[in-house]
Amino acid sequence: MTAPTNYTTSIPQDTSEAADTKPVAAKPLPAVLKQVHCLDDFQPLARNKLPRQLYSYIANGADDEVSMGRNRQAFNRWAFSPRVLEGVEKRTQGITLFDQQYASPFGISPVGLAAMWSYRGDIVLAKTAREHRVPAVMSGASLIRMEDVAEAAPGTWFQAYLPGDEKRIAELLARIEAAGFGTLVLTVDLPVQVNPERYVKNGFSTPLRPSARLAWDGISHPRWLAGTFLRTLTRHGMPHFENWRAERGAPILSASVKRDFVARDHLCWEHVKVARKLWKGPLVIKGIMRKEDAQLARSAGADGIIVSNHGGRQLDSALSPLDVLPEIAETAEGLVVMMDSGIRRGTDVLKALALGARCVFNGRSFNYAATVAGEAGVAHAIHILRTEVDRDMALLGINHPYEIDHTLLRRAPL
């Protein structure tokens, strides 16, 4: 199997390159965003706006939500040991991933159904990320055609769940390539469907089933009903799962149609090797939680990995990605190591980088932001996190995020 391509994960080296990663100027804030000062401030606003079925899909974790809680708690187990008087007036956050320049070392994770809580949500997320020069990954469980998102936001990454046979893998990857995506992210931690317990309690299913409860929850959230759902229906028709496979999938609302959940529990590393042979650009494996699997990913031809427990949405009682990140990064030579799950603060970003990540991703917060205020909300979320990273770099005594290492981090006292 061909070794991973040596894509760079570097600091921009010259003035022109650094200028390319400068963030755009902030725009005047809508009134609703003037009460948002950190990423967590978006969540209650989104909860108030959304029907409980849709809020449940974004907010809930698996089973007892132990893993979801651990994802946040893990960051509290680390503390900084900052340097002083280092001269930090030349701070910059620009990085290079897979030979693409970005303005900050964080990006937007794939989250399915984004167009259900924000009008044209997948385009909103991808376009805003492109404008503000951070990576964004479009979900394979999205409701807007991948071709439309790629046209609106060139450079967006695409996340796919491999189908169960080689023919359908080839068809899906051919469509993704033809749409214009350059970086492919394969999520590999979903061999079976997750426990639907919390979704069922809140009335969520895929597709959504018409019911009196669903109708009431829609009517009782008029801003969402008029601004997102009815606006989508009148302009684009009933949303479908557009990108789950090469062909169009099920509608999001149906009393009888079932979504394509063809068995994937037989998938193995040989299927990843099939994808590697077919895909010519950077290939990233998302869902790695063991150093042994990181090595298998490298052997299968991956160029990068995302250390992730799927935001605590899959296997409950799993470790936090931050807990396993150091040992994975230490043994993942030749791979671009990234991480998601639990990122909420600039300090979280820098702790993950200190432990071996080259970039981190957040899904929930950016989707809450899109719910609250569309592109302006996502832009504000990026601005908040970018400002925190900049401030924290200065307080740590570093001029670039990649300057942080284990000497600036210690296990926190109990």
Short mmCIF file of C-alpha atoms in Angstrom, two decimals:
data_model
loop_
_atom_site.label_atom_id
_atom_site.label_comp_id
_atom_site.label_asym_id
_atom_site.label_seq_id
_atom_site.Cartn_x
_atom_site.Cartn_y
_atom_site.Cartn_z
CA MET A 1 0.00 0.00 0.00
CA THR A 2 1.27 3.45 -0.92
CA ALA A 3 2.52 5.52 2.02
CA PRO A 4 0.64 8.70 2.91
CA THR A 5 1.55 11.77 0.89
CA ASN A 6 3.83 14.15 2.80
CA TYR A 7 1.33 16.99 3.12
CA THR A 8 2.57 19.84 5.28
CA THR A 9 1.18 21.01 8.61
CA SER A 10 3.35 24.05 8.99
CA ILE A 11 3.60 27.67 9.99
CA PRO A 12 3.46 30.02 6.95
CA GLN A 13 7.06 30.84 6.11
CA ASP A 14 6.94 34.17 4.32
CA THR A 15 5.08 37.46 4.33
CA SER A 16 2.85 36.75 1.32
CA GLU A 17 1.83 33.38 2.75
CA ALA A 18 1.10 34.85 6.15
CA ALA A 19 -0.96 37.64 4.56
CA ASP A 20 -3.06 34.97 2.85
CA THR A 21 -4.16 33.66 6.26
CA LYS A 22 -5.29 37.02 7.69
CA PRO A 23 -8.90 36.84 8.98
CA VAL A 24 -11.49 39.12 7.46
CA ALA A 25 -12.69 42.16 9.34
CA ALA A 26 -15.57 41.68 11.77
CA LYS A 27 -18.99 42.96 10.64
CA PRO A 28 -21.58 44.72 12.85
CA LEU A 29 -23.34 42.23 15.11
CA PRO A 30 -27.07 41.49 14.91
CA ALA A 31 -28.78 42.31 18.19
CA VAL A 32 -29.19 38.66 19.20
CA LEU A 33 -25.42 38.14 19.10
CA LYS A 34 -24.61 40.99 21.46
CA GLN A 35 -25.42 38.66 24.36
CA VAL A 36 -23.05 35.95 23.05
CA HIS A 37 -19.61 36.24 24.62
CA CYS A 38 -18.39 32.63 24.48
CA LEU A 39 -19.28 29.54 22.47
CA ASP A 40 -21.48 28.12 25.23
CA ASP A 41 -23.72 31.21 25.04
CA PHE A 42 -25.09 30.00 21.69
CA GLN A 43 -26.61 26.82 23.13
CA PRO A 44 -29.55 28.22 25.18
CA LEU A 45 -30.46 30.57 22.33
CA ALA A 46 -30.53 27.66 19.89
CA ARG A 47 -32.56 25.57 22.30
CA ASN A 48 -35.21 28.28 22.53
CA LYS A 49 -35.44 28.58 18.77
CA LEU A 50 -35.58 24.90 17.78
CA PRO A 51 -38.26 22.24 18.19
CA ARG A 52 -37.08 19.76 20.79
CA GLN A 53 -36.66 16.99 18.19
CA LEU A 54 -34.02 18.95 16.30
CA TYR A 55 -32.35 20.34 19.39
CA SER A 56 -32.07 16.77 20.68
CA TYR A 57 -30.20 15.70 17.55
CA ILE A 58 -27.50 18.33 18.07
CA ALA A 59 -27.30 18.33 21.85
CA ASN A 60 -27.70 14.74 23.00
CA GLY A 61 -25.02 12.12 23.48
CA ALA A 62 -25.26 8.36 23.69
CA ASP A 63 -26.87 6.44 26.58
CA ASP A 64 -26.08 8.21 29.87
CA GLU A 65 -23.88 10.81 28.13
CA VAL A 66 -20.82 9.75 30.12
CA SER A 67 -18.52 10.11 27.13
CA MET A 68 -19.92 13.52 26.27
CA GLY A 69 -19.23 14.71 29.81
CA ARG A 70 -15.72 13.26 29.76
CA ASN A 71 -14.92 15.17 26.60
CA ARG A 72 -15.19 18.42 28.56
CA GLN A 73 -13.78 17.14 31.84
CA ALA A 74 -10.60 15.96 30.13
CA PHE A 75 -9.46 19.53 29.50
CA ASN A 76 -9.62 20.32 33.22
CA ARG A 77 -7.02 17.64 33.90
CA TRP A 78 -4.38 19.82 32.27
CA ALA A 79 -2.99 23.18 33.42
CA PHE A 80 -0.66 25.70 31.82
CA SER A 81 2.79 26.74 32.98
CA PRO A 82 3.13 30.04 31.06
CA ARG A 83 6.27 31.89 30.06
CA VAL A 84 6.59 35.64 30.59
CA LEU A 85 8.43 38.55 28.93
CA GLU A 86 8.77 36.66 25.65
CA GLY A 87 7.82 39.47 23.26
CA VAL A 88 4.54 38.32 21.74
CA GLU A 89 3.64 41.30 19.58
CA LYS A 90 4.11 39.30 16.35
CA ARG A 91 1.48 36.66 17.14
CA THR A 92 -0.09 34.79 14.23
CA GLN A 93 -2.37 31.74 14.05
CA GLY A 94 -1.93 30.86 10.38
CA ILE A 95 -1.25 27.19 9.60
CA THR A 96 -1.01 24.94 6.55
CA LEU A 97 -2.90 21.63 6.30
CA PHE A 98 -2.60 19.41 3.23
CA ASP A 99 -0.89 22.27 1.44
CA GLN A 100 -3.85 24.61 2.10
CA GLN A 101 -3.44 27.75 4.19
CA TYR A 102 -5.78 28.56 7.05
CA ALA A 103 -6.02 31.50 9.42
CA SER A 104 -6.47 29.49 12.64
CA PRO A 105 -5.79 25.96 13.93
CA PHE A 106 -9.46 25.06 14.34
CA GLY A 107 -12.34 24.19 12.05
CA ILE A 108 -15.94 23.05 11.75
CA SER A 109 -16.79 19.37 12.22
CA PRO A 110 -19.37 17.58 10.06
CA VAL A 111 -22.86 17.48 11.61
CA GLY A 112 -25.77 16.01 9.67
CA LEU A 113 -29.11 17.75 9.02
CA ALA A 114 -27.66 21.27 9.37
CA ALA A 115 -30.20 22.63 6.87
CA MET A 116 -32.99 21.68 9.28
CA TRP A 117 -32.01 24.22 11.94
CA SER A 118 -30.45 26.90 9.76
CA TYR A 119 -31.76 27.85 6.32
CA ARG A 120 -29.31 26.31 3.81
CA GLY A 121 -27.22 25.39 6.82
CA ASP A 122 -24.51 23.37 5.05
CA ILE A 123 -23.82 26.29 2.72
CA VAL A 124 -23.94 28.73 5.65
CA LEU A 125 -21.27 26.76 7.53
CA ALA A 126 -19.03 26.09 4.55
CA LYS A 127 -19.19 29.60 3.06
CA THR A 128 -18.51 31.29 6.38
CA ALA A 129 -15.61 28.98 7.10
CA ARG A 130 -14.14 29.73 3.68
CA GLU A 131 -14.59 33.48 4.16
CA HIS A 132 -12.84 33.35 7.52
CA ARG A 133 -10.22 30.85 6.35
CA VAL A 134 -10.81 27.90 8.62
CA PRO A 135 -11.37 24.31 7.42
CA ALA A 136 -14.92 22.98 7.31
CA VAL A 137 -16.11 19.42 6.75
CA MET A 138 -19.47 18.81 5.06
CA SER A 139 -21.45 15.90 6.48
CA GLY A 140 -22.47 12.92 4.40
CA ALA A 141 -25.78 13.04 6.29
CA SER A 142 -26.52 16.51 4.91
CA LEU A 143 -29.69 17.72 3.19
CA ILE A 144 -28.18 19.98 0.51
CA ARG A 145 -26.58 18.52 -2.61
CA MET A 146 -22.83 18.26 -2.25
CA GLU A 147 -22.48 19.86 -5.68
CA ASP A 148 -24.21 23.01 -4.42
CA VAL A 149 -21.99 23.26 -1.35
CA ALA A 150 -18.78 22.67 -3.32
CA GLU A 151 -19.77 25.39 -5.77
CA ALA A 152 -20.62 27.86 -3.00
CA ALA A 153 -17.52 27.10 -0.90
CA PRO A 154 -14.62 25.57 -2.84
CA GLY A 155 -12.05 23.98 -0.56
CA THR A 156 -14.60 22.44 1.82
CA TRP A 157 -13.75 18.90 2.93
CA PHE A 158 -16.32 16.11 2.50
CA GLN A 159 -17.10 13.50 5.14
CA ALA A 160 -18.43 10.14 3.97
CA TYR A 161 -19.65 6.95 5.58
CA LEU A 162 -18.46 4.11 3.39
CA PRO A 163 -21.27 2.05 1.83
CA GLY A 164 -21.25 -1.70 2.39
CA ASP A 165 -19.82 -2.86 -0.95
CA GLU A 166 -17.05 -1.84 -3.33
CA LYS A 167 -19.34 -0.89 -6.21
CA ARG A 168 -21.25 1.63 -4.11
CA ILE A 169 -17.99 2.93 -2.60
CA ALA A 170 -16.70 3.63 -6.11
CA GLU A 171 -19.95 5.33 -7.14
CA LEU A 172 -20.01 7.58 -4.06
CA LEU A 173 -16.36 8.60 -4.34
CA ALA A 174 -16.75 9.32 -8.06
CA ARG A 175 -19.61 11.68 -7.26
CA ILE A 176 -17.63 13.42 -4.49
CA GLU A 177 -14.67 13.92 -6.83
CA ALA A 178 -16.87 15.17 -9.66
CA ALA A 179 -18.48 17.67 -7.27
CA GLY A 180 -15.07 19.25 -6.75
CA PHE A 181 -14.07 18.22 -3.22
CA GLY A 182 -10.34 17.76 -2.69
CA THR A 183 -10.10 16.31 0.83
CA LEU A 184 -12.07 13.21 1.83
CA VAL A 185 -12.83 12.37 5.46
CA LEU A 186 -13.98 8.81 6.16
CA THR A 187 -15.83 8.41 9.46
CA VAL A 188 -15.21 4.86 10.62
CA ASP A 189 -16.77 4.60 14.11
CA LEU A 190 -20.34 3.77 13.07
CA PRO A 191 -20.58 0.05 12.16
CA VAL A 192 -24.12 -0.08 13.63
CA GLN A 193 -26.70 2.56 14.44
CA VAL A 194 -26.42 4.32 17.79
CA ASN A 195 -28.82 3.79 20.66
CA PRO A 196 -31.85 5.99 19.76
CA GLU A 197 -33.05 6.22 23.38
CA ARG A 198 -32.61 9.94 23.93
CA TYR A 199 -33.80 10.80 20.43
CA VAL A 200 -36.95 8.71 20.88
CA LYS A 201 -37.74 10.41 24.19
CA ASN A 202 -37.63 13.76 22.38
CA GLY A 203 -39.56 12.60 19.31
CA PHE A 204 -36.62 12.55 16.90
CA SER A 205 -36.18 9.93 14.18
CA THR A 206 -34.73 9.77 10.67
CA PRO A 207 -36.83 10.40 8.72
CA LEU A 208 -39.02 12.43 11.08
CA ARG A 209 -42.49 10.89 11.44
CA PRO A 210 -45.49 13.23 11.15
CA SER A 211 -47.36 13.42 14.44
CA ALA A 212 -49.43 15.80 16.53
CA ARG A 213 -46.41 16.28 18.80
CA LEU A 214 -44.13 17.13 15.89
CA ALA A 215 -46.70 19.56 14.48
CA TRP A 216 -47.14 21.29 17.84
CA ASP A 217 -43.42 21.58 18.43
CA GLY A 218 -43.06 23.21 15.00
CA ILE A 219 -45.95 25.62 15.48
CA SER A 220 -44.72 26.59 18.95
CA HIS A 221 -41.35 27.65 17.45
CA PRO A 222 -42.53 30.14 14.81
CA ARG A 223 -39.13 31.70 14.09
CA TRP A 224 -37.76 28.30 13.11
CA LEU A 225 -40.95 27.24 11.32
CA ALA A 226 -41.16 30.34 9.11
CA GLY A 227 -37.48 31.18 8.79
CA THR A 228 -36.09 27.70 8.16
CA PHE A 229 -38.58 24.92 7.46
CA LEU A 230 -41.33 26.69 5.49
CA ARG A 231 -38.76 28.85 3.70
CA THR A 232 -36.96 25.67 2.62
CA LEU A 233 -40.18 23.96 1.54
CA THR A 234 -41.36 26.86 -0.61
CA ARG A 235 -38.00 27.49 -2.28
CA HIS A 236 -36.44 24.02 -2.51
CA GLY A 237 -39.09 21.44 -1.72
CA MET A 238 -38.94 18.72 0.94
CA PRO A 239 -35.33 18.17 2.11
CA HIS A 240 -33.83 14.75 1.37
CA PHE A 241 -30.67 12.97 2.45
CA GLU A 242 -28.84 14.09 -0.66
CA ASN A 243 -25.35 12.72 -0.08
CA TRP A 244 -25.56 9.55 1.99
CA ARG A 245 -24.90 7.52 -1.16
CA ALA A 246 -24.22 8.33 -4.80
CA GLU A 247 -27.97 8.49 -5.40
CA ARG A 248 -30.55 10.66 -3.64
CA GLY A 249 -31.79 9.29 -0.33
CA ALA A 250 -34.95 9.45 1.76
CA PRO A 251 -36.89 12.65 2.57
CA ILE A 252 -36.39 14.12 6.03
CA LEU A 253 -40.14 13.95 6.76
CA SER A 254 -42.09 10.81 5.89
CA ALA A 255 -44.63 8.49 7.50
CA SER A 256 -43.46 5.41 5.62
CA VAL A 257 -40.10 5.86 3.85
CA LYS A 258 -37.08 4.40 5.63
CA ARG A 259 -33.57 5.78 5.44
CA ASP A 260 -30.91 3.57 3.88
CA PHE A 261 -29.18 1.87 6.80
CA VAL A 262 -27.59 -0.99 4.87
CA ALA A 263 -25.42 -3.06 7.21
CA ARG A 264 -21.91 -1.70 7.62
CA ASP A 265 -20.71 -3.98 10.40
CA HIS A 266 -18.61 -6.04 7.98
CA LEU A 267 -16.52 -3.02 6.90
CA CYS A 268 -12.80 -3.40 7.59
CA TRP A 269 -9.47 -1.83 6.67
CA GLU A 270 -9.60 -3.48 3.26
CA HIS A 271 -12.51 -1.19 2.38
CA VAL A 272 -10.40 1.82 3.37
CA LYS A 273 -7.69 0.55 1.04
CA VAL A 274 -10.29 0.40 -1.73
CA ALA A 275 -11.16 4.03 -1.05
CA ARG A 276 -7.47 4.95 -1.03
CA LYS A 277 -6.97 3.46 -4.49
CA LEU A 278 -9.92 5.40 -5.83
CA TRP A 279 -9.31 8.75 -4.09
CA LYS A 280 -6.42 10.85 -5.40
CA GLY A 281 -6.48 13.71 -2.88
CA PRO A 282 -5.81 13.87 0.86
CA LEU A 283 -7.58 11.06 2.75
CA VAL A 284 -8.43 11.52 6.43
CA ILE A 285 -9.77 8.84 8.79
CA LYS A 286 -12.10 10.19 11.50
CA GLY A 287 -12.93 8.23 14.64
CA ILE A 288 -9.47 6.98 15.66
CA MET A 289 -9.11 6.34 19.41
CA ARG A 290 -6.18 3.89 19.59
CA LYS A 291 -2.56 4.19 18.53
CA GLU A 292 -2.80 0.77 16.89
CA ASP A 293 -5.63 2.01 14.67
CA ALA A 294 -3.64 5.11 13.80
CA GLN A 295 -0.87 2.85 12.54
CA LEU A 296 -3.39 0.79 10.56
CA ALA A 297 -4.73 3.99 9.04
CA ARG A 298 -1.24 4.92 7.94
CA SER A 299 -0.71 1.45 6.47
CA ALA A 300 -3.98 1.76 4.57
CA GLY A 301 -2.70 4.94 2.91
CA ALA A 302 -4.35 7.66 5.00
CA ASP A 303 -2.77 11.11 5.00
CA GLY A 304 -4.35 12.25 8.26
CA ILE A 305 -6.52 11.15 11.15
CA ILE A 306 -9.03 12.85 13.41
CA VAL A 307 -8.89 11.52 16.96
CA SER A 308 -12.56 11.52 17.92
CA ASN A 309 -15.27 9.71 19.87
CA HIS A 310 -17.92 11.40 17.68
CA GLY A 311 -18.71 14.01 20.31
CA GLY A 312 -19.87 11.31 22.73
CA ARG A 313 -22.68 10.36 20.34
CA GLN A 314 -21.69 6.75 19.57
CA LEU A 315 -20.20 4.49 22.26
CA ASP A 316 -20.89 5.70 25.78
CA SER A 317 -18.17 5.28 28.43
CA ALA A 318 -15.48 5.75 25.77
CA LEU A 319 -12.37 7.67 26.70
CA SER A 320 -12.04 11.32 25.77
CA PRO A 321 -10.03 11.94 22.58
CA LEU A 322 -7.80 14.31 24.58
CA ASP A 323 -6.84 11.44 26.89
CA VAL A 324 -5.56 9.24 24.06
CA LEU A 325 -4.21 12.03 21.84
CA PRO A 326 -0.61 12.07 23.21
CA GLU A 327 0.06 8.35 22.66
CA ILE A 328 -1.55 8.45 19.22
CA ALA A 329 0.40 11.53 18.13
CA GLU A 330 3.65 9.99 19.37
CA THR A 331 3.24 6.92 17.15
CA ALA A 332 1.58 8.54 14.11
CA GLU A 333 4.66 9.67 12.22
CA GLY A 334 3.78 10.69 8.68
CA LEU A 335 0.14 11.44 9.50
CA VAL A 336 -1.51 14.81 10.05
CA VAL A 337 -3.04 14.31 13.51
CA MET A 338 -6.19 16.30 14.29
CA MET A 339 -8.82 16.06 17.03
CA ASP A 340 -12.44 16.86 17.77
CA SER A 341 -14.91 16.42 20.65
CA GLY A 342 -15.19 18.82 23.58
CA ILE A 343 -13.53 21.93 22.15
CA ARG A 344 -15.21 25.06 23.55
CA ARG A 345 -12.42 27.53 24.44
CA GLY A 346 -9.19 28.88 23.04
CA THR A 347 -7.43 27.17 25.94
CA ASP A 348 -8.93 23.86 24.75
CA VAL A 349 -7.48 24.43 21.29
CA LEU A 350 -4.02 25.11 22.69
CA LYS A 351 -4.09 22.17 25.11
CA ALA A 352 -4.91 19.83 22.24
CA LEU A 353 -2.08 21.29 20.15
CA ALA A 354 0.32 20.88 23.06
CA LEU A 355 -0.63 17.20 23.25
CA GLY A 356 0.03 16.54 19.57
CA ALA A 357 -2.85 17.80 17.39
CA ARG A 358 -2.17 20.04 14.39
CA CYS A 359 -5.77 21.26 14.17
CA VAL A 360 -8.98 20.75 16.15
CA PHE A 361 -12.65 20.75 15.18
CA ASN A 362 -15.94 21.71 16.83
CA GLY A 363 -19.38 20.71 15.58
CA ARG A 364 -22.07 21.52 18.13
CA SER A 365 -21.11 25.15 18.85
CA PHE A 366 -20.92 26.17 15.21
CA ASN A 367 -24.28 24.51 14.49
CA TYR A 368 -25.85 26.33 17.44
CA ALA A 369 -24.36 29.53 16.04
CA ALA A 370 -25.84 28.86 12.60
CA THR A 371 -29.22 28.22 14.25
CA VAL A 372 -29.14 31.50 16.15
CA ALA A 373 -28.01 33.86 13.39
CA GLY A 374 -26.97 32.07 10.19
CA GLU A 375 -23.72 33.27 8.63
CA ALA A 376 -23.41 36.10 11.16
CA GLY A 377 -23.65 33.59 13.99
CA VAL A 378 -20.99 31.30 12.55
CA ALA A 379 -18.72 34.27 11.84
CA HIS A 380 -19.18 35.45 15.43
CA ALA A 381 -18.33 31.99 16.77
CA ILE A 382 -15.14 31.91 14.69
CA HIS A 383 -14.26 35.41 15.90
CA ILE A 384 -14.79 34.44 19.55
CA LEU A 385 -12.60 31.33 19.34
CA ARG A 386 -9.93 33.09 17.26
CA THR A 387 -9.79 35.98 19.75
CA GLU A 388 -9.47 33.57 22.67
CA VAL A 389 -6.62 31.70 20.95
CA ASP A 390 -4.82 34.98 20.26
CA ARG A 391 -5.22 36.19 23.85
CA ASP A 392 -4.18 32.84 25.32
CA MET A 393 -1.10 32.70 23.09
CA ALA A 394 0.01 36.07 24.44
CA LEU A 395 -0.58 34.98 28.04
CA LEU A 396 1.36 31.76 27.42
CA GLY A 397 4.31 33.64 25.90
CA ILE A 398 4.15 32.20 22.37
CA ASN A 399 3.85 33.77 18.92
CA HIS A 400 2.34 30.79 17.11
CA PRO A 401 0.12 27.90 18.25
CA TYR A 402 2.69 25.33 17.12
CA GLU A 403 5.22 26.78 19.57
CA ILE A 404 3.28 25.25 22.44
CA ASP A 405 4.61 21.94 23.76
CA HIS A 406 4.65 19.77 26.86
CA THR A 407 6.90 22.25 28.72
CA LEU A 408 3.96 24.68 28.90
CA LEU A 409 1.49 22.05 30.09
CA ARG A 410 1.25 20.04 33.29
CA ARG A 411 -1.18 17.58 34.80
CA ALA A 412 -3.49 19.69 36.94
CA PRO A 413 -3.39 19.06 40.70
CA LEU A 414 -6.47 17.29 42.03
#
